[in-house]
mmCIF file with all atom_site columns, C-alpha atoms and ligand atoms in Angstrom:
data_model
loop_
_atom_site.group_PDB
_atom_site.id
_atom_site.type_symbol
_atom_site.label_atom_id
_atom_site.label_alt_id
_atom_site.label_comp_id
_atom_site.label_asym_id
_atom_site.label_entity_id
_atom_site.label_seq_id
_atom_site.pdbx_PDB_ins_code
_atom_site.Cartn_x
_atom_site.Cartn_y
_atom_site.Cartn_z
_atom_site.occupancy
_atom_site.B_iso_or_equiv
_atom_site.pdbx_formal_charge
_atom_site.auth_seq_id
_atom_site.auth_comp_id
_atom_site.auth_asym_id
_atom_site.auth_atom_id
_atom_site.pdbx_PDB_model_num
ATOM   1   C CA  . MET A 1 1   ? -14.956 40.629 -54.069 1.00 0.00 ? 14  MET A CA  1
ATOM   2   C CA  . SER A 1 2   ? -11.422 40.421 -52.595 1.00 0.00 ? 15  SER A CA  1
ATOM   3   C CA  . GLU A 1 3   ? -9.954  43.791 -51.677 1.00 0.00 ? 16  GLU A CA  1
ATOM   4   C CA  . SER A 1 4   ? -6.457  42.716 -52.401 1.00 0.00 ? 17  SER A CA  1
ATOM   5   C CA  . THR A 1 5   ? -4.607  42.796 -55.684 1.00 0.00 ? 18  THR A CA  1
ATOM   6   C CA  . ILE A 1 6   ? -0.911  41.668 -56.487 1.00 0.00 ? 19  ILE A CA  1
ATOM   7   C CA  . ASN A 1 7   ? 0.767   44.633 -58.060 1.00 0.00 ? 20  ASN A CA  1
ATOM   8   C CA  . ILE A 1 8   ? 3.925   43.915 -60.045 1.00 0.00 ? 21  ILE A CA  1
ATOM   9   C CA  . ILE A 1 9   ? 6.551   46.399 -61.319 1.00 0.00 ? 22  ILE A CA  1
ATOM   10  C CA  . TYR A 1 10  ? 8.987   44.929 -63.764 1.00 0.00 ? 23  TYR A CA  1
ATOM   11  C CA  . ILE A 1 11  ? 11.478  45.590 -66.472 1.00 0.00 ? 24  ILE A CA  1
ATOM   12  C CA  . SER A 1 12  ? 12.113  43.302 -69.498 1.00 0.00 ? 25  SER A CA  1
ATOM   13  C CA  . ILE A 1 13  ? 14.762  43.954 -72.089 1.00 0.00 ? 26  ILE A CA  1
ATOM   14  C CA  . GLU A 1 14  ? 14.395  40.896 -74.178 1.00 0.00 ? 27  GLU A CA  1
ATOM   15  C CA  . GLY A 1 15  ? 10.818  39.784 -73.358 1.00 0.00 ? 28  GLY A CA  1
ATOM   16  C CA  . ASN A 1 16  ? 11.400  36.969 -70.933 1.00 0.00 ? 29  ASN A CA  1
ATOM   17  C CA  . THR A 1 17  ? 10.208  38.771 -67.825 1.00 0.00 ? 30  THR A CA  1
ATOM   18  C CA  . ARG A 1 18  ? 7.138   40.260 -69.733 1.00 0.00 ? 31  ARG A CA  1
ATOM   19  C CA  . SER A 1 19  ? 6.188   36.647 -70.861 1.00 0.00 ? 32  SER A CA  1
ATOM   20  C CA  . PHE A 1 20  ? 6.464   35.337 -67.246 1.00 0.00 ? 33  PHE A CA  1
ATOM   21  C CA  . VAL A 1 21  ? 4.454   38.131 -65.651 1.00 0.00 ? 34  VAL A CA  1
ATOM   22  C CA  . THR A 1 22  ? 1.782   38.055 -68.358 1.00 0.00 ? 35  THR A CA  1
ATOM   23  C CA  . GLY A 1 23  ? 1.460   34.302 -67.762 1.00 0.00 ? 36  GLY A CA  1
ATOM   24  C CA  . LEU A 1 24  ? 1.142   34.932 -63.921 1.00 0.00 ? 37  LEU A CA  1
ATOM   25  C CA  . GLN A 1 25  ? -1.637  37.431 -64.722 1.00 0.00 ? 38  GLN A CA  1
ATOM   26  C CA  . ASP A 1 26  ? -3.498  34.790 -66.724 1.00 0.00 ? 39  ASP A CA  1
ATOM   27  C CA  . TYR A 1 27  ? -2.939  32.180 -63.981 1.00 0.00 ? 40  TYR A CA  1
ATOM   28  C CA  . ALA A 1 28  ? -4.276  34.768 -61.389 1.00 0.00 ? 41  ALA A CA  1
ATOM   29  C CA  . LYS A 1 29  ? -7.462  35.135 -63.543 1.00 0.00 ? 42  LYS A CA  1
ATOM   30  C CA  . THR A 1 30  ? -8.152  31.421 -63.374 1.00 0.00 ? 43  THR A CA  1
ATOM   31  C CA  . GLN A 1 31  ? -7.446  31.208 -59.624 1.00 0.00 ? 44  GLN A CA  1
ATOM   32  C CA  . HIS A 1 32  ? -9.679  34.233 -59.105 1.00 0.00 ? 45  HIS A CA  1
ATOM   33  C CA  . ALA A 1 33  ? -12.468 32.761 -61.167 1.00 0.00 ? 46  ALA A CA  1
ATOM   34  C CA  . ALA A 1 34  ? -12.339 29.570 -59.035 1.00 0.00 ? 47  ALA A CA  1
ATOM   35  C CA  . ASP A 1 35  ? -12.125 31.364 -55.775 1.00 0.00 ? 48  ASP A CA  1
ATOM   36  C CA  . GLU A 1 36  ? -12.445 35.202 -55.570 1.00 0.00 ? 49  GLU A CA  1
ATOM   37  C CA  . SER A 1 37  ? -10.375 35.400 -52.501 1.00 0.00 ? 50  SER A CA  1
ATOM   38  C CA  . ASN A 1 38  ? -7.381  34.642 -54.825 1.00 0.00 ? 51  ASN A CA  1
ATOM   39  C CA  . PRO A 1 39  ? -5.905  38.002 -55.963 1.00 0.00 ? 52  PRO A CA  1
ATOM   40  C CA  . LEU A 1 40  ? -5.878  39.318 -59.514 1.00 0.00 ? 53  LEU A CA  1
ATOM   41  C CA  . ILE A 1 41  ? -2.629  40.800 -60.739 1.00 0.00 ? 54  ILE A CA  1
ATOM   42  C CA  . THR A 1 42  ? -1.801  44.220 -62.173 1.00 0.00 ? 55  THR A CA  1
ATOM   43  C CA  . LEU A 1 43  ? 1.298   44.861 -64.261 1.00 0.00 ? 56  LEU A CA  1
ATOM   44  C CA  . LYS A 1 44  ? 3.491   48.030 -64.665 1.00 0.00 ? 57  LYS A CA  1
ATOM   45  C CA  . GLU A 1 45  ? 6.341   47.812 -67.012 1.00 0.00 ? 58  GLU A CA  1
ATOM   46  C CA  . ILE A 1 46  ? 9.296   50.303 -66.527 1.00 0.00 ? 59  ILE A CA  1
ATOM   47  C CA  . THR A 1 47  ? 11.410  51.195 -69.546 1.00 0.00 ? 60  THR A CA  1
ATOM   48  C CA  . GLU A 1 48  ? 14.017  53.909 -70.077 1.00 0.00 ? 61  GLU A CA  1
ATOM   49  C CA  . GLN A 1 49  ? 11.231  56.176 -71.263 1.00 0.00 ? 62  GLN A CA  1
ATOM   50  C CA  . SER A 1 50  ? 9.133   55.782 -68.130 1.00 0.00 ? 63  SER A CA  1
ATOM   51  C CA  . ASP A 1 51  ? 8.450   58.835 -66.081 1.00 0.00 ? 64  ASP A CA  1
ATOM   52  C CA  . PHE A 1 52  ? 8.938   58.602 -62.330 1.00 0.00 ? 65  PHE A CA  1
ATOM   53  C CA  . ALA A 1 53  ? 5.765   58.100 -60.370 1.00 0.00 ? 66  ALA A CA  1
ATOM   54  C CA  . ILE A 1 54  ? 5.004   57.818 -56.670 1.00 0.00 ? 67  ILE A CA  1
ATOM   55  C CA  . GLU A 1 55  ? 3.895   54.472 -55.603 1.00 0.00 ? 68  GLU A CA  1
ATOM   56  C CA  . THR A 1 56  ? 1.112   54.319 -52.994 1.00 0.00 ? 69  THR A CA  1
ATOM   57  C CA  . LYS A 1 57  ? 0.171   50.695 -52.860 1.00 0.00 ? 70  LYS A CA  1
ATOM   58  C CA  . PRO A 1 58  ? 2.288   47.472 -52.059 1.00 0.00 ? 71  PRO A CA  1
ATOM   59  C CA  . TYR A 1 59  ? 3.894   45.915 -54.989 1.00 0.00 ? 72  TYR A CA  1
ATOM   60  C CA  . PHE A 1 60  ? 6.455   43.180 -55.955 1.00 0.00 ? 73  PHE A CA  1
ATOM   61  C CA  . ALA A 1 61  ? 9.421   43.868 -58.101 1.00 0.00 ? 74  ALA A CA  1
ATOM   62  C CA  . PHE A 1 62  ? 10.422  41.526 -61.027 1.00 0.00 ? 75  PHE A CA  1
ATOM   63  C CA  . VAL A 1 63  ? 14.005  41.850 -61.993 1.00 0.00 ? 76  VAL A CA  1
ATOM   64  C CA  . PRO A 1 64  ? 15.956  40.147 -64.681 1.00 0.00 ? 77  PRO A CA  1
ATOM   65  C CA  . THR A 1 65  ? 19.862  40.094 -64.391 1.00 0.00 ? 78  THR A CA  1
ATOM   66  C CA  . TYR A 1 66  ? 22.198  41.965 -66.838 1.00 0.00 ? 79  TYR A CA  1
ATOM   67  C CA  . LEU A 1 67  ? 25.742  42.211 -65.431 1.00 0.00 ? 80  LEU A CA  1
ATOM   68  C CA  . ASP A 1 68  ? 29.053  42.836 -67.073 1.00 0.00 ? 81  ASP A CA  1
ATOM   69  C CA  . GLY A 1 69  ? 32.280  41.549 -65.708 1.00 0.00 ? 82  GLY A CA  1
ATOM   70  C CA  . GLY A 1 70  ? 33.142  40.056 -62.326 1.00 0.00 ? 83  GLY A CA  1
ATOM   71  C CA  . ASN A 1 71  ? 32.102  36.839 -60.725 1.00 0.00 ? 84  ASN A CA  1
ATOM   72  C CA  . GLY A 1 72  ? 29.636  38.210 -58.261 1.00 0.00 ? 85  GLY A CA  1
ATOM   73  C CA  . VAL A 1 73  ? 31.622  37.036 -55.358 1.00 0.00 ? 86  VAL A CA  1
ATOM   74  C CA  . ASP A 1 74  ? 35.029  38.660 -55.114 1.00 0.00 ? 87  ASP A CA  1
ATOM   75  C CA  . ASN A 1 75  ? 34.959  40.823 -58.274 1.00 0.00 ? 88  ASN A CA  1
ATOM   76  C CA  . GLY A 1 76  ? 32.906  43.887 -59.061 1.00 0.00 ? 89  GLY A CA  1
ATOM   77  C CA  . VAL A 1 77  ? 30.140  43.524 -61.558 1.00 0.00 ? 90  VAL A CA  1
ATOM   78  C CA  . LYS A 1 78  ? 28.376  46.424 -63.456 1.00 0.00 ? 91  LYS A CA  1
ATOM   79  C CA  . GLU A 1 79  ? 24.622  46.520 -63.748 1.00 0.00 ? 92  GLU A CA  1
ATOM   80  C CA  . LEU A 1 80  ? 23.477  46.971 -67.341 1.00 0.00 ? 93  LEU A CA  1
ATOM   81  C CA  . MET A 1 81  ? 20.115  47.605 -68.883 1.00 0.00 ? 94  MET A CA  1
ATOM   82  C CA  . THR A 1 82  ? 17.967  47.353 -65.629 1.00 0.00 ? 95  THR A CA  1
ATOM   83  C CA  . ASN A 1 83  ? 19.098  50.612 -64.061 1.00 0.00 ? 96  ASN A CA  1
ATOM   84  C CA  . ALA A 1 84  ? 15.781  52.418 -64.947 1.00 0.00 ? 97  ALA A CA  1
ATOM   85  C CA  . LEU A 1 85  ? 13.975  49.976 -62.740 1.00 0.00 ? 98  LEU A CA  1
ATOM   86  C CA  . GLY A 1 86  ? 16.435  50.483 -59.831 1.00 0.00 ? 99  GLY A CA  1
ATOM   87  C CA  . GLU A 1 87  ? 16.019  54.306 -60.116 1.00 0.00 ? 100 GLU A CA  1
ATOM   88  C CA  . TYR A 1 88  ? 12.198  53.923 -60.213 1.00 0.00 ? 101 TYR A CA  1
ATOM   89  C CA  . LEU A 1 89  ? 12.123  51.763 -57.203 1.00 0.00 ? 102 LEU A CA  1
ATOM   90  C CA  . ASN A 1 90  ? 14.383  54.100 -55.263 1.00 0.00 ? 103 ASN A CA  1
ATOM   91  C CA  . TYR A 1 91  ? 12.344  57.133 -56.365 1.00 0.00 ? 104 TYR A CA  1
ATOM   92  C CA  . ASP A 1 92  ? 10.859  59.198 -53.487 1.00 0.00 ? 105 ASP A CA  1
ATOM   93  C CA  . GLN A 1 93  ? 9.550   56.675 -50.962 1.00 0.00 ? 106 GLN A CA  1
ATOM   94  C CA  . ASN A 1 94  ? 8.676   53.946 -53.567 1.00 0.00 ? 107 ASN A CA  1
ATOM   95  C CA  . SER A 1 95  ? 10.932  51.350 -51.761 1.00 0.00 ? 108 SER A CA  1
ATOM   96  C CA  . ARG A 1 96  ? 8.695   51.428 -48.663 1.00 0.00 ? 109 ARG A CA  1
ATOM   97  C CA  . TYR A 1 97  ? 5.857   49.720 -50.511 1.00 0.00 ? 110 TYR A CA  1
ATOM   98  C CA  . CYS A 1 98  ? 8.066   46.878 -52.067 1.00 0.00 ? 111 CYS A CA  1
ATOM   99  C CA  . LEU A 1 99  ? 6.903   43.535 -50.593 1.00 0.00 ? 112 LEU A CA  1
ATOM   100 C CA  . GLY A 1 100 ? 9.638   41.552 -52.056 1.00 0.00 ? 113 GLY A CA  1
ATOM   101 C CA  . VAL A 1 101 ? 11.810  41.002 -55.186 1.00 0.00 ? 114 VAL A CA  1
ATOM   102 C CA  . VAL A 1 102 ? 11.542  38.139 -57.654 1.00 0.00 ? 115 VAL A CA  1
ATOM   103 C CA  . GLY A 1 103 ? 14.702  37.432 -59.643 1.00 0.00 ? 116 GLY A CA  1
ATOM   104 C CA  . SER A 1 104 ? 15.265  35.795 -62.953 1.00 0.00 ? 117 SER A CA  1
ATOM   105 C CA  . GLY A 1 105 ? 18.378  35.030 -64.872 1.00 0.00 ? 118 GLY A CA  1
ATOM   106 C CA  . ASN A 1 106 ? 20.174  32.109 -66.252 1.00 0.00 ? 119 ASN A CA  1
ATOM   107 C CA  . LYS A 1 107 ? 21.939  29.408 -64.116 1.00 0.00 ? 120 LYS A CA  1
ATOM   108 C CA  . ASN A 1 108 ? 24.876  29.343 -66.545 1.00 0.00 ? 121 ASN A CA  1
ATOM   109 C CA  . PHE A 1 109 ? 25.906  32.563 -64.778 1.00 0.00 ? 122 PHE A CA  1
ATOM   110 C CA  . ASN A 1 110 ? 26.473  30.446 -61.654 1.00 0.00 ? 123 ASN A CA  1
ATOM   111 C CA  . ASP A 1 111 ? 27.170  32.757 -58.577 1.00 0.00 ? 124 ASP A CA  1
ATOM   112 C CA  . GLN A 1 112 ? 25.865  35.684 -60.547 1.00 0.00 ? 125 GLN A CA  1
ATOM   113 C CA  . TYR A 1 113 ? 22.424  34.014 -61.089 1.00 0.00 ? 126 TYR A CA  1
ATOM   114 C CA  . CYS A 1 114 ? 19.839  36.519 -60.073 1.00 0.00 ? 127 CYS A CA  1
ATOM   115 C CA  . LEU A 1 115 ? 22.394  38.610 -58.517 1.00 0.00 ? 128 LEU A CA  1
ATOM   116 C CA  . THR A 1 116 ? 20.637  42.060 -59.565 1.00 0.00 ? 129 THR A CA  1
ATOM   117 C CA  . ALA A 1 117 ? 17.431  40.861 -57.802 1.00 0.00 ? 130 ALA A CA  1
ATOM   118 C CA  . ARG A 1 118 ? 19.441  39.909 -54.560 1.00 0.00 ? 131 ARG A CA  1
ATOM   119 C CA  . ARG A 1 119 ? 21.141  43.275 -54.554 1.00 0.00 ? 132 ARG A CA  1
ATOM   120 C CA  . TYR A 1 120 ? 17.957  45.103 -55.066 1.00 0.00 ? 133 TYR A CA  1
ATOM   121 C CA  . ALA A 1 121 ? 16.297  43.295 -52.101 1.00 0.00 ? 134 ALA A CA  1
ATOM   122 C CA  . GLU A 1 122 ? 19.121  44.465 -49.985 1.00 0.00 ? 135 GLU A CA  1
ATOM   123 C CA  . GLN A 1 123 ? 19.090  48.053 -51.197 1.00 0.00 ? 136 GLN A CA  1
ATOM   124 C CA  . LEU A 1 124 ? 15.364  48.177 -50.805 1.00 0.00 ? 137 LEU A CA  1
ATOM   125 C CA  . ASP A 1 125 ? 15.388  46.680 -47.312 1.00 0.00 ? 138 ASP A CA  1
ATOM   126 C CA  . THR A 1 126 ? 13.023  43.759 -48.422 1.00 0.00 ? 139 THR A CA  1
ATOM   127 C CA  . ASP A 1 127 ? 13.432  40.150 -49.158 1.00 0.00 ? 140 ASP A CA  1
ATOM   128 C CA  . PHE A 1 128 ? 14.422  38.086 -52.295 1.00 0.00 ? 141 PHE A CA  1
ATOM   129 C CA  . ILE A 1 129 ? 11.249  35.941 -52.380 1.00 0.00 ? 142 ILE A CA  1
ATOM   130 C CA  . ALA A 1 130 ? 11.538  33.799 -55.488 1.00 0.00 ? 143 ALA A CA  1
ATOM   131 C CA  . ASP A 1 131 ? 13.609  33.120 -58.688 1.00 0.00 ? 144 ASP A CA  1
ATOM   132 C CA  . TYR A 1 132 ? 12.985  31.419 -61.920 1.00 0.00 ? 145 TYR A CA  1
ATOM   133 C CA  . GLU A 1 133 ? 15.044  30.908 -65.089 1.00 0.00 ? 146 GLU A CA  1
ATOM   134 C CA  . LEU A 1 134 ? 14.519  32.730 -68.404 1.00 0.00 ? 147 LEU A CA  1
ATOM   135 C CA  . ARG A 1 135 ? 10.689  32.557 -69.252 1.00 0.00 ? 148 ARG A CA  1
ATOM   136 C CA  . GLY A 1 136 ? 9.974   30.120 -66.334 1.00 0.00 ? 149 GLY A CA  1
ATOM   137 C CA  . THR A 1 137 ? 7.728   27.108 -66.470 1.00 0.00 ? 150 THR A CA  1
ATOM   138 C CA  . SER A 1 138 ? 4.207   26.547 -65.413 1.00 0.00 ? 151 SER A CA  1
ATOM   139 C CA  . VAL A 1 139 ? 5.445   25.125 -62.251 1.00 0.00 ? 152 VAL A CA  1
ATOM   140 C CA  . ASP A 1 140 ? 7.266   28.326 -61.582 1.00 0.00 ? 153 ASP A CA  1
ATOM   141 C CA  . THR A 1 141 ? 4.142   30.360 -62.295 1.00 0.00 ? 154 THR A CA  1
ATOM   142 C CA  . GLU A 1 142 ? 2.158   28.506 -59.667 1.00 0.00 ? 155 GLU A CA  1
ATOM   143 C CA  . ARG A 1 143 ? 4.889   28.635 -57.119 1.00 0.00 ? 156 ARG A CA  1
ATOM   144 C CA  . VAL A 1 144 ? 5.646   32.318 -57.581 1.00 0.00 ? 157 VAL A CA  1
ATOM   145 C CA  . TYR A 1 145 ? 1.999   33.214 -57.538 1.00 0.00 ? 158 TYR A CA  1
ATOM   146 C CA  . HIS A 1 146 ? 1.452   31.496 -54.097 1.00 0.00 ? 159 HIS A CA  1
ATOM   147 C CA  . VAL A 1 147 ? 4.440   32.989 -52.620 1.00 0.00 ? 160 VAL A CA  1
ATOM   148 C CA  . MET A 1 148 ? 3.184   36.412 -53.523 1.00 0.00 ? 161 MET A CA  1
ATOM   149 C CA  . LYS A 1 149 ? -0.343  35.525 -52.253 1.00 0.00 ? 162 LYS A CA  1
ATOM   150 C CA  . GLU A 1 150 ? 0.846   34.529 -48.964 1.00 0.00 ? 163 GLU A CA  1
ATOM   151 C CA  . ARG A 1 151 ? 3.170   37.296 -48.584 1.00 0.00 ? 164 ARG A CA  1
ATOM   152 C CA  . LEU A 1 152 ? 0.390   39.951 -49.506 1.00 0.00 ? 165 LEU A CA  1
ATOM   153 C CA  . ASN A 1 153 ? -2.009  38.164 -47.107 1.00 0.00 ? 166 ASN A CA  1
ATOM   154 C CA  . ALA A 1 154 ? 0.632   38.280 -44.210 1.00 0.00 ? 167 ALA A CA  1
ATOM   155 C CA  . CYS A 1 155 ? 1.184   42.049 -45.015 1.00 0.00 ? 168 CYS A CA  1
ATOM   156 C CA  . THR A 1 156 ? -2.492  43.067 -45.166 1.00 0.00 ? 169 THR A CA  1
ATOM   157 C CA  . GLN A 1 157 ? -3.815  41.187 -42.259 1.00 0.00 ? 170 GLN A CA  1
HETATM 158 C C1  . FMN B 2 .   ? 24.332  40.574 -71.736 1.00 0.00 ? 8   FMN B C1  1
HETATM 159 C C2  . FMN B 2 .   ? 23.582  39.603 -70.711 1.00 0.00 ? 8   FMN B C2  1
HETATM 160 C C3  . FMN B 2 .   ? 24.060  39.440 -69.413 1.00 0.00 ? 8   FMN B C3  1
HETATM 161 C C4  . FMN B 2 .   ? 23.461  38.652 -68.575 1.00 0.00 ? 8   FMN B C4  1
HETATM 162 N N1  . FMN B 2 .   ? 23.976  38.550 -67.317 1.00 0.00 ? 8   FMN B N1  1
HETATM 163 C C5  . FMN B 2 .   ? 23.220  37.593 -66.417 1.00 0.00 ? 8   FMN B C5  1
HETATM 164 C C6  . FMN B 2 .   ? 23.815  37.434 -65.118 1.00 0.00 ? 8   FMN B C6  1
HETATM 165 O O1  . FMN B 2 .   ? 24.850  38.010 -64.714 1.00 0.00 ? 8   FMN B O1  1
HETATM 166 N N2  . FMN B 2 .   ? 23.300  36.534 -64.311 1.00 0.00 ? 8   FMN B N2  1
HETATM 167 C C7  . FMN B 2 .   ? 22.056  35.875 -64.535 1.00 0.00 ? 8   FMN B C7  1
HETATM 168 O O2  . FMN B 2 .   ? 21.451  35.050 -63.846 1.00 0.00 ? 8   FMN B O2  1
HETATM 169 N N3  . FMN B 2 .   ? 21.559  35.991 -65.927 1.00 0.00 ? 8   FMN B N3  1
HETATM 170 C C8  . FMN B 2 .   ? 22.082  36.886 -66.848 1.00 0.00 ? 8   FMN B C8  1
HETATM 171 N N4  . FMN B 2 .   ? 21.652  37.006 -68.068 1.00 0.00 ? 8   FMN B N4  1
HETATM 172 C C9  . FMN B 2 .   ? 20.499  36.304 -68.480 1.00 0.00 ? 8   FMN B C9  1
HETATM 173 C C10 . FMN B 2 .   ? 19.150  37.195 -68.325 1.00 0.00 ? 8   FMN B C10 1
HETATM 174 O O3  . FMN B 2 .   ? 18.848  37.688 -66.987 1.00 0.00 ? 8   FMN B O3  1
HETATM 175 C C11 . FMN B 2 .   ? 17.887  36.255 -68.790 1.00 0.00 ? 8   FMN B C11 1
HETATM 176 O O4  . FMN B 2 .   ? 18.011  36.033 -70.042 1.00 0.00 ? 8   FMN B O4  1
HETATM 177 C C12 . FMN B 2 .   ? 16.556  37.005 -68.490 1.00 0.00 ? 8   FMN B C12 1
HETATM 178 O O5  . FMN B 2 .   ? 15.596  36.081 -68.637 1.00 0.00 ? 8   FMN B O5  1
HETATM 179 C C13 . FMN B 2 .   ? 16.274  38.231 -69.372 1.00 0.00 ? 8   FMN B C13 1
HETATM 180 O O6  . FMN B 2 .   ? 15.113  38.747 -69.069 1.00 0.00 ? 8   FMN B O6  1
HETATM 181 P P1  . FMN B 2 .   ? 14.304  39.670 -70.156 1.00 0.00 ? 8   FMN B P1  1
HETATM 182 O O7  . FMN B 2 .   ? 14.083  38.936 -71.289 1.00 0.00 ? 8   FMN B O7  1
HETATM 183 O O8  . FMN B 2 .   ? 13.004  40.095 -69.448 1.00 0.00 ? 8   FMN B O8  1
HETATM 184 O O9  . FMN B 2 .   ? 15.092  41.083 -70.213 1.00 0.00 ? 8   FMN B O9  1
HETATM 185 C C14 . FMN B 2 .   ? 22.263  37.828 -68.882 1.00 0.00 ? 8   FMN B C14 1
HETATM 186 C C15 . FMN B 2 .   ? 21.790  38.039 -70.253 1.00 0.00 ? 8   FMN B C15 1
HETATM 187 C C16 . FMN B 2 .   ? 22.498  38.921 -71.224 1.00 0.00 ? 8   FMN B C16 1
HETATM 188 C C17 . FMN B 2 .   ? 21.904  39.011 -72.568 1.00 0.00 ? 8   FMN B C17 1
#
């Protein structure tokens, strides 16, 4: 039995992120069944109602983008809807355990595509490790799973 698990903390306002991480969890189960060294996935959804908790294990943060105004380059933009996740990740020493941020958004937003995730990675002093659009595709699921698996292995060795 593998010791390692991929822990994911996410927020989802309209369900796209929830759909993608649930698909990732299912994919992880098939990978683990084929080879138990492949990590399973646990999910924690943060909402406006979530209590703060102290994280004690490494995790990946999944961050959709909701911004109002600006163009992400030379104008200010205001973060909407996702602030509860940002506050949770910055609570106590939670940011220390973040192994990376995965962003999602819509490419129609051009330079603002996945901007919240890129900002979170900088604030949390970690890396922006992957992105996908909307609910993602099966190719995205495989790609993001393997990025997280490699990063987890590198951090736990
Ligand atoms: C009001 C609003 C603002 C958005 N702003 C951005 C944006 O600035 N950049 C981006 O990449 N996507 C933006 N999106 C797209 C969302 O990030 C995308 O639909 C995402 O999949 C939503 O995830 P969720 O369903 O888990 O909440 C915006 C969507 C809405 C409804």
